Amino acid sequence: METLQYTNGWLNLDNTQVNDINHFCEDYKHFLNKGKTERQCVNVAIEKAKQHGFRPIEEYEQLKPGDKAYFINRNKNVVLAIIGQQPIQDGIRFVVSHIDSPRLDLKPNPMYEKHELALMRTHYYGGIKKYQWASRPLALHGVVVTKSGRRVDIAIGEEESDPVFTIPDLLPHLDRKAQRDRKADEVLKGEELQIIIGSVPMAFDDEKVKDKVKHHVLTKLFEKYEISETDFISAELMLVPAGNARDVGIDQGLIGAYGQDDRICAYTSLEAIFDIPTPEQTAVCFLVDKEEIGSSGATGLESRYLEFFVGELLIRQAGGSYNDQLLRRCLWQSYALSSDVNAGLNPLFESVHDAQNASKLGYGLVLTKYTGHGGKVASNDADAEYVAALRRIFDEHEISWQTGLLGKVDEGGGGTVAKYLAHYGINTIDAGAALLSMHSPFELSSKFDIFELYRAYKTFYTKAL
């Protein structure tokens, strides 16, 4: 009789395998450093895709097995597809990850001056513990589009010579009445998430100019980028933790970095599709946006972009003929990994976990049959037959995997994009890595798990279920 027992993956490795893992993870850290926003992730993904022979879908009049095509949706979604031996209408293998992460967005009219300090107001994006973002160096990333349509890319705070930004917290000597009695989610309130951007006043002959520090900052922005205060209205600018991904621990077995939820899955699914031969079923790596705020909008999975690009693949394989039933048939016969992270068992707060059903760092891919909260609300619940098929192919190819749930029943919970894939009838399960400190400015992952994700996604793309 087979008993359920998981093993720490590091115990079964030789030196060559450890070296392979470390080499793979150096490239992963580089991806995290270069892709701190959705747009940056898209740029990195497309650059790498072109190096592996992917071409814009518009360049294909008729698709055939082995063709590699990509789609870009509003610079925040990427779809990479390798056409399989079977007709596309017979189903697709999807690995779907999100490339947005919790952050602080600038408000449309963000800048003001108070007590001779120039500040900017922000609106937090996604689920954060607001106090974690104070008194730490922050970098400003994003785009500004002027009224004339000129686009300006901005990244300030990542180079050693760059200035950084910060939210000034209150010193413990004075916080007793103003802050210390607040609940944890109000230690720093949303409207208090304001960054300092300047402190030096500029001399003006015009006495009517009162906000001399603010005007100094605006002058410098105009000198460097030719943007004015009104251009913030048509901008997407965000604050993220400044600095690079780092190894954690004396043994260097962990990676600490911002944005590993869910760029750990985005990177590994990209590398997996780059390294497979022509599959039996068409393979798709889909990087999506807006997961952290409910997958809404034209670049979130709640949109109908999945229908758009799958329909486009069907049309270009069939030489122009198409009908809606082919699209529905294709999706109903497809399989997907909703590749998103799970909460690793935290040794400091193990009371929130059901240890018997919690995922651990270093134990490989996490299969999460269902997420949701309060009775599986807002969850996909994977079919037993699909779970069994994945168990079989992962075991056959010696992929380390484990099961995981997002905490104890009624402790909290959360959701992923899985339910939006299942909406189309796609066989779907959550499959990603365990993280510690999820949604913080410095999330922790295991190098072993990162490499095992890559191996698992390759296996999923190419092996019969």
PDB file of N, CA, C and O in Angstrom, residues 13 43-44 65 172 183 266 345 411:
ATOM      1  N   LEU A  13      19.972  15.098  -4.174  1.00  0.00           N
ATOM      2  CA  LEU A  13      20.689  15.723  -5.280  1.00  0.00           C
ATOM      3  C   LEU A  13      22.180  15.452  -5.213  1.00  0.00           C
ATOM      4  O   LEU A  13      22.771  15.381  -4.134  1.00  0.00           O
ATOM      5  N   ASN A  43       8.506  43.115 -21.838  1.00  0.00           N
ATOM      6  CA  ASN A  43       9.683  43.427 -22.657  1.00  0.00           C
ATOM      7  C   ASN A  43      10.739  42.323 -22.567  1.00  0.00           C
ATOM      8  O   ASN A  43      11.307  41.904 -23.581  1.00  0.00           O
ATOM      9  N   VAL A  44      11.006  41.861 -21.338  1.00  0.00           N
ATOM     10  CA  VAL A  44      12.001  40.799 -21.158  1.00  0.00           C
ATOM     11  C   VAL A  44      11.531  39.519 -21.831  1.00  0.00           C
ATOM     12  O   VAL A  44      12.316  38.823 -22.504  1.00  0.00           O
ATOM     13  N   PRO A  65       2.453  22.701 -37.585  1.00  0.00           N
ATOM     14  CA  PRO A  65       3.143  22.181 -36.400  1.00  0.00           C
ATOM     15  C   PRO A  65       4.586  22.686 -36.309  1.00  0.00           C
ATOM     16  O   PRO A  65       5.320  22.707 -37.304  1.00  0.00           O
ATOM     17  N   PRO A 172       9.561  55.901  17.395  1.00  0.00           N
ATOM     18  CA  PRO A 172       8.895  55.268  18.533  1.00  0.00           C
ATOM     19  C   PRO A 172       8.746  56.193  19.737  1.00  0.00           C
ATOM     20  O   PRO A 172       7.881  55.965  20.592  1.00  0.00           O
ATOM     21  N   LYS A 183      -4.858  49.372  15.027  1.00  0.00           N
ATOM     22  CA  LYS A 183      -4.806  47.972  14.610  1.00  0.00           C
ATOM     23  C   LYS A 183      -3.721  47.811  13.550  1.00  0.00           C
ATOM     24  O   LYS A 183      -3.294  48.767  12.921  1.00  0.00           O
ATOM     25  N   ALA A 266       5.979  32.851 -13.722  1.00  0.00           N
ATOM     26  CA  ALA A 266       6.122  33.428 -15.057  1.00  0.00           C
ATOM     27  C   ALA A 266       7.464  33.043 -15.670  1.00  0.00           C
ATOM     28  O   ALA A 266       7.538  32.607 -16.824  1.00  0.00           O
ATOM     29  N   LEU A 345       4.658  26.877   4.754  1.00  0.00           N
ATOM     30  CA  LEU A 345       4.508  26.724   6.201  1.00  0.00           C
ATOM     31  C   LEU A 345       5.510  27.635   6.910  1.00  0.00           C
ATOM     32  O   LEU A 345       6.725  27.478   6.775  1.00  0.00           O
ATOM     33  N   GLU A 411      -9.530  30.483   8.365  1.00  0.00           N
ATOM     34  CA  GLU A 411      -8.440  31.342   8.832  1.00  0.00           C
ATOM     35  C   GLU A 411      -8.286  32.563   7.933  1.00  0.00           C
ATOM     36  O   GLU A 411      -7.813  33.612   8.355  1.00  0.00           O
TER      37      GLU A 411
END
